[in-house]
């Protein structure tokens, strides 16, 4: 994980923010020990807050890994709420199921093995919160697939909106400022294309927050 915050500011945010429960701490330990990419507690807590602020009843994730972000958001759902986890790795999805069961959220979770961009076609809206955390060059496609299924007042959150291990931030900065930096890798280009799409959409208001590896939050106005 490439944290965009300085060490001191990161410590400050974690100190002020809510403390992860025992299961989340266990999940965080696993990610750090195994080098598994995850959003981290700062972003997790932000996702949960967004779910609370939108009075979320249904949530969809494009890429769930072993369930870290889903676990954070599940707490904000009502007892009859629903969160759809998608993952192409069966072992990771089973880990997510175990963690969600451990936290008492298994009854509000649906687990979908396979390509999230195919899975979303099987679901009708509306969704109140959508997290995009799949392959970077497919972010824009994910947005297009879920755009009409997002409720007014709902939010789409894109992880890795500022940086990630395979991305080049200097090139990304140049792209979002309208420059042409030359040979750009597909991960960096994918994020730039996504940000251009959501910021140009008149039905959405978008901001980027420097938490974790950066998140872009797009609020549906109507």
Protein backbone atom coordinates (compact mmCIF):
# COMPACT_ATOMS: atom_id res chain seq x y z
CA UNK A 1 0.00 0.00 0.00
CA UNK A 2 1.37 3.41 -1.03
CA UNK A 3 -0.09 5.89 1.48
CA UNK A 4 -0.43 9.42 0.08
CA UNK A 5 -0.37 10.96 3.55
CA UNK A 6 2.86 11.73 5.38
CA UNK A 7 3.61 9.44 8.31
CA UNK A 8 2.72 12.09 10.87
CA UNK A 9 -0.54 13.07 9.24
CA UNK A 10 -1.45 9.42 8.77
CA UNK A 11 -0.89 8.80 12.46
CA UNK A 12 -3.03 11.83 13.30
CA UNK A 13 -5.92 10.65 11.11
CA UNK A 14 -5.80 7.17 12.61
CA UNK A 15 -5.70 8.60 16.14
CA UNK A 16 -8.76 10.78 15.54
CA UNK A 17 -10.72 8.24 13.52
CA UNK A 18 -12.74 5.31 14.88
CA UNK A 19 -10.89 2.28 16.16
CA UNK A 20 -11.27 -0.91 14.10
CA UNK A 21 -12.84 -3.80 15.95
CA UNK A 22 -10.97 -7.03 16.67
CA UNK A 23 -11.91 -8.61 13.34
CA UNK A 24 -10.80 -5.56 11.36
CA UNK A 25 -7.51 -5.51 13.22
CA UNK A 26 -7.06 -9.16 12.34
CA UNK A 27 -7.83 -8.39 8.69
CA UNK A 28 -5.38 -5.50 8.71
CA UNK A 29 -2.66 -7.69 10.21
CA UNK A 30 -3.24 -10.24 7.46
CA UNK A 31 -2.91 -7.61 4.73
CA UNK A 32 0.33 -6.24 6.14
CA UNK A 33 1.87 -9.67 6.71
CA UNK A 34 0.92 -11.00 3.27
CA UNK A 35 1.47 -7.76 1.36
CA UNK A 36 -2.18 -7.86 0.30
CA UNK A 37 -3.54 -4.59 -1.11
CA UNK A 38 -6.35 -3.14 1.01
CA UNK A 39 -7.90 0.27 1.56
CA UNK A 40 -6.70 0.66 5.16
CA UNK A 41 -8.58 1.99 8.19
CA UNK A 42 -8.69 5.64 7.09
CA UNK A 43 -10.52 4.80 3.87
CA UNK A 44 -12.55 2.05 5.54
CA UNK A 45 -13.89 4.47 8.13
CA UNK A 46 -14.67 7.00 5.37
CA UNK A 47 -16.61 4.37 3.44
CA UNK A 48 -18.62 3.52 6.52
CA UNK A 49 -19.35 7.21 7.14
CA UNK A 50 -20.52 7.65 3.55
CA UNK A 51 -22.83 4.67 3.96
CA UNK A 52 -24.26 6.26 7.10
CA UNK A 53 -24.64 9.71 5.50
CA UNK A 54 -26.51 8.28 2.51
CA UNK A 55 -28.71 6.07 4.72
CA UNK A 56 -27.47 3.24 2.56
CA UNK A 57 -29.64 0.18 2.19
CA UNK A 58 -27.81 -1.43 -0.74
CA UNK A 59 -24.11 -1.40 -1.57
CA UNK A 60 -22.19 -2.89 -4.51
CA UNK A 61 -18.46 -3.51 -4.72
CA UNK A 62 -16.48 -3.93 -7.94
CA UNK A 63 -13.72 -6.05 -6.42
CA UNK A 64 -13.90 -7.11 -2.78
CA UNK A 65 -10.73 -9.08 -2.14
CA UNK A 66 -11.02 -10.72 1.24
CA UNK A 67 -13.79 -8.39 2.41
CA UNK A 68 -12.01 -5.58 4.25
CA UNK A 69 -13.91 -2.64 2.77
CA UNK A 70 -17.19 -4.55 2.79
CA UNK A 71 -16.79 -5.28 6.49
CA UNK A 72 -16.41 -1.57 7.27
CA UNK A 73 -19.54 -0.63 5.32
CA UNK A 74 -21.71 -3.53 6.46
CA UNK A 75 -22.01 -2.08 9.96
CA UNK A 76 -23.79 0.99 8.54
CA UNK A 77 -26.48 -1.07 6.84
CA UNK A 78 -29.87 -1.77 8.43
CA UNK A 79 -30.61 -5.37 9.40
CA UNK A 80 -32.42 -5.91 6.11
CA UNK A 81 -29.73 -4.13 4.06
CA UNK A 82 -27.62 -5.74 1.36
CA UNK A 83 -24.00 -5.53 0.30
CA UNK A 84 -22.84 -7.37 -2.81
CA UNK A 85 -19.23 -8.57 -2.72
CA UNK A 86 -17.61 -9.58 -6.01
CA UNK A 87 -14.31 -11.38 -6.44
CA UNK A 88 -12.63 -13.54 -9.08
CA UNK A 89 -10.52 -15.45 -6.54
CA UNK A 90 -12.58 -18.14 -4.81
CA UNK A 91 -10.26 -18.43 -1.81
CA UNK A 92 -10.40 -14.69 -1.15
CA UNK A 93 -14.17 -14.65 -1.43
CA UNK A 94 -14.37 -17.49 1.08
CA UNK A 95 -12.14 -15.51 3.44
CA UNK A 96 -14.52 -12.57 3.06
CA UNK A 97 -17.44 -14.81 3.95
CA UNK A 98 -15.65 -16.03 7.08
CA UNK A 99 -14.78 -12.52 8.23
CA UNK A 100 -18.28 -11.22 7.57
CA UNK A 101 -19.72 -14.15 9.51
CA UNK A 102 -17.30 -13.46 12.35
CA UNK A 103 -18.50 -9.85 12.54
CA UNK A 104 -22.17 -10.80 12.39
CA UNK A 105 -22.76 -9.33 8.92
CA UNK A 106 -23.14 -12.50 6.87
CA UNK A 107 -26.92 -12.11 6.68
CA UNK A 108 -26.63 -8.82 4.77
CA UNK A 109 -23.90 -9.98 2.38
CA UNK A 110 -24.19 -11.59 -1.03
CA UNK A 111 -21.07 -13.23 -2.42
CA UNK A 112 -20.55 -13.31 -6.18
CA UNK A 113 -17.64 -15.26 -7.65
CA UNK A 114 -16.63 -13.93 -11.05
CA UNK A 115 -16.19 -10.75 -13.06
CA UNK A 116 -17.87 -7.81 -11.31
CA UNK A 117 -18.70 -6.14 -14.62
CA UNK A 118 -20.70 -9.21 -15.57
CA UNK A 119 -22.21 -9.62 -12.11
CA UNK A 120 -23.64 -6.09 -12.07
CA UNK A 121 -25.82 -7.00 -15.05
CA UNK A 122 -27.64 -9.50 -12.82
CA UNK A 123 -28.66 -6.82 -10.32
CA UNK A 124 -31.29 -4.13 -10.55
CA UNK A 125 -30.81 -0.83 -8.79
CA UNK A 126 -30.92 1.24 -6.89
CA UNK A 127 -27.64 1.11 -4.99
CA UNK A 128 -26.76 3.83 -2.52
CA UNK A 129 -22.99 3.29 -2.32
CA UNK A 130 -20.74 1.74 -4.96
CA UNK A 131 -17.05 1.02 -4.49
CA UNK A 132 -14.87 0.61 -7.58
CA UNK A 133 -11.68 -1.24 -6.73
CA UNK A 134 -11.05 -3.53 -9.68
CA UNK A 135 -8.52 -3.36 -12.53
CA UNK A 136 -7.67 0.28 -13.11
CA UNK A 137 -8.22 0.23 -16.86
CA UNK A 138 -11.81 -0.96 -16.22
CA UNK A 139 -12.87 1.76 -13.79
CA UNK A 140 -14.66 3.76 -16.45
CA UNK A 141 -16.49 0.65 -17.67
CA UNK A 142 -17.54 -0.09 -14.10
CA UNK A 143 -18.95 3.42 -13.73
CA UNK A 144 -20.88 3.11 -16.99
CA UNK A 145 -22.27 -0.24 -15.88
CA UNK A 146 -23.58 1.05 -12.56
CA UNK A 147 -24.34 4.71 -13.30
CA UNK A 148 -28.06 4.28 -13.94
CA UNK A 149 -28.37 1.92 -10.98
CA UNK A 150 -27.15 4.49 -8.46
CA UNK A 151 -29.85 6.24 -6.46
CA UNK A 152 -30.04 10.07 -6.46
CA UNK A 153 -28.04 11.15 -3.42
CA UNK A 154 -25.91 8.04 -3.70
CA UNK A 155 -22.14 7.93 -4.10
CA UNK A 156 -19.59 6.11 -6.22
CA UNK A 157 -16.19 5.78 -4.59
CA UNK A 158 -13.11 4.90 -6.63
CA UNK A 159 -10.06 3.60 -4.77
CA UNK A 160 -6.49 4.25 -5.98
CA UNK A 161 -7.59 7.59 -7.41
CA UNK A 162 -4.21 9.18 -6.69
CA UNK A 163 -1.65 6.41 -6.53
CA UNK A 164 -1.03 2.67 -6.43
CA UNK A 165 2.02 0.48 -6.96
CA UNK A 166 1.69 0.16 -10.76
CA UNK A 167 0.76 3.81 -11.36
CA UNK A 168 2.87 6.85 -12.20
CA UNK A 169 1.58 9.85 -10.23
CA UNK A 170 3.50 12.45 -12.24
CA UNK A 171 1.91 11.17 -15.41
CA UNK A 172 -1.51 11.05 -13.77
CA UNK A 173 -1.13 14.64 -12.60
CA UNK A 174 -0.18 15.72 -16.11
CA UNK A 175 -3.17 13.93 -17.59
CA UNK A 176 -5.73 15.44 -15.22
CA UNK A 177 -4.24 18.88 -15.87
CA UNK A 178 -4.80 18.40 -19.59
CA UNK A 179 -1.23 17.67 -20.65
CA UNK A 180 0.10 14.79 -22.73
CA UNK A 181 2.96 13.11 -20.85
CA UNK A 182 3.79 10.61 -23.56
CA UNK A 183 3.85 6.83 -23.09
CA UNK A 184 1.39 6.15 -20.25
CA UNK A 185 0.76 2.72 -18.75
CA UNK A 186 -2.78 1.33 -18.78
CA UNK A 187 -3.25 1.64 -15.01
CA UNK A 188 -2.46 5.35 -14.92
CA UNK A 189 -4.43 5.99 -18.11
CA UNK A 190 -7.38 4.05 -16.71
CA UNK A 191 -7.60 6.25 -13.62
CA UNK A 192 -7.22 9.41 -15.72
CA UNK A 193 -10.01 8.26 -18.06
CA UNK A 194 -12.25 7.49 -15.10
CA UNK A 195 -11.67 10.86 -13.45
CA UNK A 196 -12.33 12.67 -16.72
CA UNK A 197 -15.59 10.76 -17.14
CA UNK A 198 -17.00 11.41 -13.68
CA UNK A 199 -15.89 15.04 -13.46
CA UNK A 200 -17.46 15.79 -16.84
CA UNK A 201 -20.78 14.19 -15.90
CA UNK A 202 -23.29 16.97 -15.09
CA UNK A 203 -25.28 14.64 -12.84
CA UNK A 204 -22.35 14.05 -10.50
CA UNK A 205 -20.21 16.15 -8.20
CA UNK A 206 -16.74 14.69 -7.65
CA UNK A 207 -13.92 15.35 -5.21
CA UNK A 208 -10.65 13.55 -4.53
CA UNK A 209 -9.53 12.89 -0.96
CA UNK A 210 -5.89 12.10 -0.06
CA UNK A 211 -6.65 9.14 2.19
CA UNK A 212 -5.04 5.74 1.78
CA UNK A 213 -3.95 5.63 -1.85
CA UNK A 214 -6.47 8.32 -2.71
CA UNK A 215 -10.21 8.03 -3.25
CA UNK A 216 -12.51 9.87 -5.63
CA UNK A 217 -16.05 10.37 -4.34
CA UNK A 218 -18.76 11.10 -6.89
CA UNK A 219 -22.16 12.20 -5.54
CA UNK A 220 -25.20 11.71 -7.77
CA UNK A 221 -27.14 14.97 -7.88
CA UNK A 222 -30.19 13.60 -9.73
